[in-house]
Short mmCIF file of C-alpha atoms in Angstrom, two decimals:
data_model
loop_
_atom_site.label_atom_id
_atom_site.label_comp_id
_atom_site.label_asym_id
_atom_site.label_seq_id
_atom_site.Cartn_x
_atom_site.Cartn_y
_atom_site.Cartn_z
CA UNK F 1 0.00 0.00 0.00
CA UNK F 2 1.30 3.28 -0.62
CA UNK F 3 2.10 6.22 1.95
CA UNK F 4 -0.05 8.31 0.46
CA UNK F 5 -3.06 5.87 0.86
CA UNK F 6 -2.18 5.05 4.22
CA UNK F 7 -2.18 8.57 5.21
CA UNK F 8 -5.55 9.30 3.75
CA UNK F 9 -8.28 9.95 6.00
CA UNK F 10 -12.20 10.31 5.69
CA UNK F 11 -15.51 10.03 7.13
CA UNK F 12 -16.85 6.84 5.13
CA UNK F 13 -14.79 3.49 4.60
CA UNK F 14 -16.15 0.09 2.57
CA UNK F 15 -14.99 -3.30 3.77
CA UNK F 16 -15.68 -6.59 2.36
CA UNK F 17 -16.50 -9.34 4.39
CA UNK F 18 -16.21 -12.80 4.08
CA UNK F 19 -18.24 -15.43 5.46
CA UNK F 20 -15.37 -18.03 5.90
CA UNK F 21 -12.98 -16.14 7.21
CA UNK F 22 -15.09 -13.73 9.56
CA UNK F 23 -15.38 -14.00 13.17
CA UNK F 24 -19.14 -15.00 13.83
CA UNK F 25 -19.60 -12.25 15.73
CA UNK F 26 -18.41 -10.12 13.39
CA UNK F 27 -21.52 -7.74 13.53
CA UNK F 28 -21.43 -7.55 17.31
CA UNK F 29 -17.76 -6.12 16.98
CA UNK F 30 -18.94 -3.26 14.67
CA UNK F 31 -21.41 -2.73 16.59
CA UNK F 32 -19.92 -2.49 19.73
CA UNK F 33 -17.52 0.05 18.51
CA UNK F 34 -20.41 2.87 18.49
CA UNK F 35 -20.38 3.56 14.69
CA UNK F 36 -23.27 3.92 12.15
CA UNK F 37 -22.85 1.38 9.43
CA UNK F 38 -24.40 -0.38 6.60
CA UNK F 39 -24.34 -3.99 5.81
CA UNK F 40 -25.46 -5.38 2.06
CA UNK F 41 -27.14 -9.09 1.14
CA UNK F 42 -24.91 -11.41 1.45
CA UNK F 43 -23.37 -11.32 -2.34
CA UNK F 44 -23.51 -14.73 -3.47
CA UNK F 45 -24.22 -14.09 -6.95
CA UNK F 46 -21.79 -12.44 -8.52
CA UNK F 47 -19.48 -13.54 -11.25
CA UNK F 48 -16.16 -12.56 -12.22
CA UNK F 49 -15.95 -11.54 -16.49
CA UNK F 50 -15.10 -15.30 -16.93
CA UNK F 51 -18.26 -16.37 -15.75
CA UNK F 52 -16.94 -17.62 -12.64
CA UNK F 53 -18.81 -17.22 -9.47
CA UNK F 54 -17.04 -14.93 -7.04
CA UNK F 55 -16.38 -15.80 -3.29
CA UNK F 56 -19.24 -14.93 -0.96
CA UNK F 57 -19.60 -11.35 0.23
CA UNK F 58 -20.72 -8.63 2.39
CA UNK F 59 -19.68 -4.68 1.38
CA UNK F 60 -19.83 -3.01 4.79
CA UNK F 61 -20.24 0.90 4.99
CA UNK F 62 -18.86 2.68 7.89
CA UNK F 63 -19.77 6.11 8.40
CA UNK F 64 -18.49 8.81 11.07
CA UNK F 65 -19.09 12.21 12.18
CA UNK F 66 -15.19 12.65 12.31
CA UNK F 67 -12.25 12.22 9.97
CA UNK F 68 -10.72 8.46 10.46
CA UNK F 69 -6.98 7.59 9.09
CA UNK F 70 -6.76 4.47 7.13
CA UNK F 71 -4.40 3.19 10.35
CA UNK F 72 -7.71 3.16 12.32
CA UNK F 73 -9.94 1.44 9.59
CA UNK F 74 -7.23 -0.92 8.91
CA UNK F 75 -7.39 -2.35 12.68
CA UNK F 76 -11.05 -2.44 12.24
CA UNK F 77 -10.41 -4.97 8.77
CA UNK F 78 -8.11 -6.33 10.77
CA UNK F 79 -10.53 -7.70 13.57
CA UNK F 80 -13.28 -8.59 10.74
CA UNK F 81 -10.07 -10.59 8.94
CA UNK F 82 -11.26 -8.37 5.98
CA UNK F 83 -9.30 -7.04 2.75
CA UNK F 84 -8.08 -3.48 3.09
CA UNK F 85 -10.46 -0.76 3.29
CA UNK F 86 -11.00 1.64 1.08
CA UNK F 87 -11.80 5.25 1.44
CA UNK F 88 -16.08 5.72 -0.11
CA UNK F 89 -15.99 8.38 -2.77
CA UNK F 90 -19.86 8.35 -2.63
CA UNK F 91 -22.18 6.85 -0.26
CA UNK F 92 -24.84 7.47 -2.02
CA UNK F 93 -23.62 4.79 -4.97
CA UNK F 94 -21.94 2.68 -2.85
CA UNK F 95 -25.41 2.03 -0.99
CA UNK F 96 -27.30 1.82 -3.83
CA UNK F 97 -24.10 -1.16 -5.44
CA UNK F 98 -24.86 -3.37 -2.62
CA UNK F 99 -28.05 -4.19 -4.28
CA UNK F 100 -26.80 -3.21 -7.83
CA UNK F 101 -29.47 -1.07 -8.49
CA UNK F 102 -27.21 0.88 -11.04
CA UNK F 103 -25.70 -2.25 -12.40
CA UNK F 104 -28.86 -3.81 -14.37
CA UNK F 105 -26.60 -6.07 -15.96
CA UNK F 106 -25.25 -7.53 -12.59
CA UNK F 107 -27.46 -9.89 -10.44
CA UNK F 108 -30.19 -7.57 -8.37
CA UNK F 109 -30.05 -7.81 -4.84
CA UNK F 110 -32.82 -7.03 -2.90
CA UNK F 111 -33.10 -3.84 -1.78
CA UNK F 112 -35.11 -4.59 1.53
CA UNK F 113 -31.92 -6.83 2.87
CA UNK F 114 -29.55 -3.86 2.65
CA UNK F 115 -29.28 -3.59 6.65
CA UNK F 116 -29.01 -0.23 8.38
CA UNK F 117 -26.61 -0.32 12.10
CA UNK F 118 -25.47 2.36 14.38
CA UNK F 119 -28.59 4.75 13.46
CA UNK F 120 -28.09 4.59 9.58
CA UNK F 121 -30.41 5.86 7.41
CA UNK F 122 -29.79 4.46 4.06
CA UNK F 123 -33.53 5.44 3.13
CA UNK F 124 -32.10 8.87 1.79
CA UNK F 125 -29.80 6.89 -0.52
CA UNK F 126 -32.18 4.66 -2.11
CA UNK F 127 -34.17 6.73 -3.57
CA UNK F 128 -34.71 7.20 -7.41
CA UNK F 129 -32.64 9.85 -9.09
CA UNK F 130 -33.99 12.31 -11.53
CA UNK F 131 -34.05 9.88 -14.53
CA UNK F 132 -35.33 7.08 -12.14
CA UNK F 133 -38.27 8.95 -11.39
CA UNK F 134 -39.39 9.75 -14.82
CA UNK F 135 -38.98 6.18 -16.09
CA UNK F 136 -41.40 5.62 -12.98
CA UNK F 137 -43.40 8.17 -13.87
CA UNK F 138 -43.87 7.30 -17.43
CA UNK F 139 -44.78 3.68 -16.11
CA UNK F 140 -47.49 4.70 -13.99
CA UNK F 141 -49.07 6.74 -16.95
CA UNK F 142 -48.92 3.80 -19.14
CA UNK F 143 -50.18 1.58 -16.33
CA UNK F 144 -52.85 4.02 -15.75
CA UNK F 145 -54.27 3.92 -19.71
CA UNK F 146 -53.74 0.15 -19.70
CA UNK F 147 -55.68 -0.68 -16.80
CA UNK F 148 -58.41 1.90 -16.79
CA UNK F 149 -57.49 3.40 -13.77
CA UNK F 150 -60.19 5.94 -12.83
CA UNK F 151 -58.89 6.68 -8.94
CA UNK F 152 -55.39 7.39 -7.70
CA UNK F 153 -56.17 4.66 -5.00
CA UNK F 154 -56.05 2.12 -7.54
CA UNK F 155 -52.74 3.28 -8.59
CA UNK F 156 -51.27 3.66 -5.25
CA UNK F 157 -52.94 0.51 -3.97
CA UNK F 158 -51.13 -1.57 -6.92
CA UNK F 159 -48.09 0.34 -6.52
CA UNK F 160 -47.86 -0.32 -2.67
CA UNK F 161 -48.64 -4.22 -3.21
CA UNK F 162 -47.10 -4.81 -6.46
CA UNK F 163 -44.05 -1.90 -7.36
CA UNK F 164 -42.92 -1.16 -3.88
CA UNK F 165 -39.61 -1.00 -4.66
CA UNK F 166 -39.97 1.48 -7.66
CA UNK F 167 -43.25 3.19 -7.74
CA UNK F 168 -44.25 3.55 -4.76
CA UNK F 169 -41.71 5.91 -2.96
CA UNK F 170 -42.24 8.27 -6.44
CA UNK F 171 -45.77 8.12 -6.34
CA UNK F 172 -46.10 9.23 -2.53
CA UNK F 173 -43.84 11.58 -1.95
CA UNK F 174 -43.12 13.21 -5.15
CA UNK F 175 -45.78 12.68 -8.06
CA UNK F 176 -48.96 11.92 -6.48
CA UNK F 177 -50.32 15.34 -7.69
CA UNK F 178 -49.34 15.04 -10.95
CA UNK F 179 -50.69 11.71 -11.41
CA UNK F 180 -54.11 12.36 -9.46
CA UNK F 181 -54.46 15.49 -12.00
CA UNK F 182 -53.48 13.15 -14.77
CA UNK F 183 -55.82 10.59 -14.24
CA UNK F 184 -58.74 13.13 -13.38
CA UNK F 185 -57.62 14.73 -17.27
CA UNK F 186 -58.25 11.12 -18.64
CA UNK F 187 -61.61 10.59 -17.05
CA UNK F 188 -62.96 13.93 -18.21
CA UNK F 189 -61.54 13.19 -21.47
CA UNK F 190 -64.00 10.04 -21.36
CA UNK F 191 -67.04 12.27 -20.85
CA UNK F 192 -66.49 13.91 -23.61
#
């Protein structure tokens, strides 16, 4: 490892974790140490470019309020028997890689066993981005003419049982007007 590596310091590190090597308890430790943290599905999926499954993994977010030196996350890998850390450029994307959600053509993990520790909220991170949330959008509208949808409760109710993971967050926090007002427009479009 270089100086200059070892010397870095920041307020987010990524592990990996392996099953075989880790301590059982492995959670417990991180825990114990105070820290908020997030833990992904166990990645036993993936496939190296040769097709060639890859070793069973965890990626393991740790987050602080304070700068930490890559000294202090390396005794921290150390006690997990983990690789070297590495310093997170963006939590945001490394969050939203432990399911692959940006990565179509990887395996898809599911979202709702992405683990939050230590007070993390990863909620903030998994939500759709700008392009996301048209492509939802443009879903909904297309559901909507399909299925004859006449209320926004059937939309929501569908969403909530069937497109949790996609629609559902769009529709009720950020397009539910838009979409009410849309499918009002196409049932006074019927009267006519």
């Amino acid at each position: 490892m270089a100086k200059s590596q070892k010397e870095t310091r920041s307020r987010s590190w990524v592990f990996v974790v392996y099953p075989e090597s880790a301590p059982k308890d492995w959670r417990t430790i991180l825990d114990k140490q105070g820290m908020t943290w997030v833990e992904s599905p166990l990645h036993n999926k993936d496939v190296n470019p040769d097709g060639e499954v890859k070793k069973e993994h965890w990626h393991i977010l740790l987050m602080f309020q304070t700068l930490k030196s890559y000294g202090q996350m390396q005794e921290i890998a150390h006690e997990l028997k983990s690789p070297n850390p590495q310093k997170c450029m963006n939590i945001r994307g490394m969050v939203r890689y432990f399911a692959h959600l940006d990565n179509p053509e990887k395996y898809q993990y599911p979202v709702n066993e992405i683990k939050a520790h230590g007070g993390a909220d990863i909620a903030k991170y998994l939500t759709a981005n700008g392009v996301e949330k048209l492509r939802a959008i443009s879903e909904m509208q297309e559901w909507i003419k399909e299925n004859n949808c006449t209320e926004l409760t059937q939309l929501a109710d569908y969403a909530l049982k069937e497109r949790f993971d996609d629609w559902y967050e769009v529709l009720a926090t950020q397009s539910t007007v838009f979409l009410n007002a849309y499918i009002r427009s196409l049932r006074h479009q019927k009267r006519r």
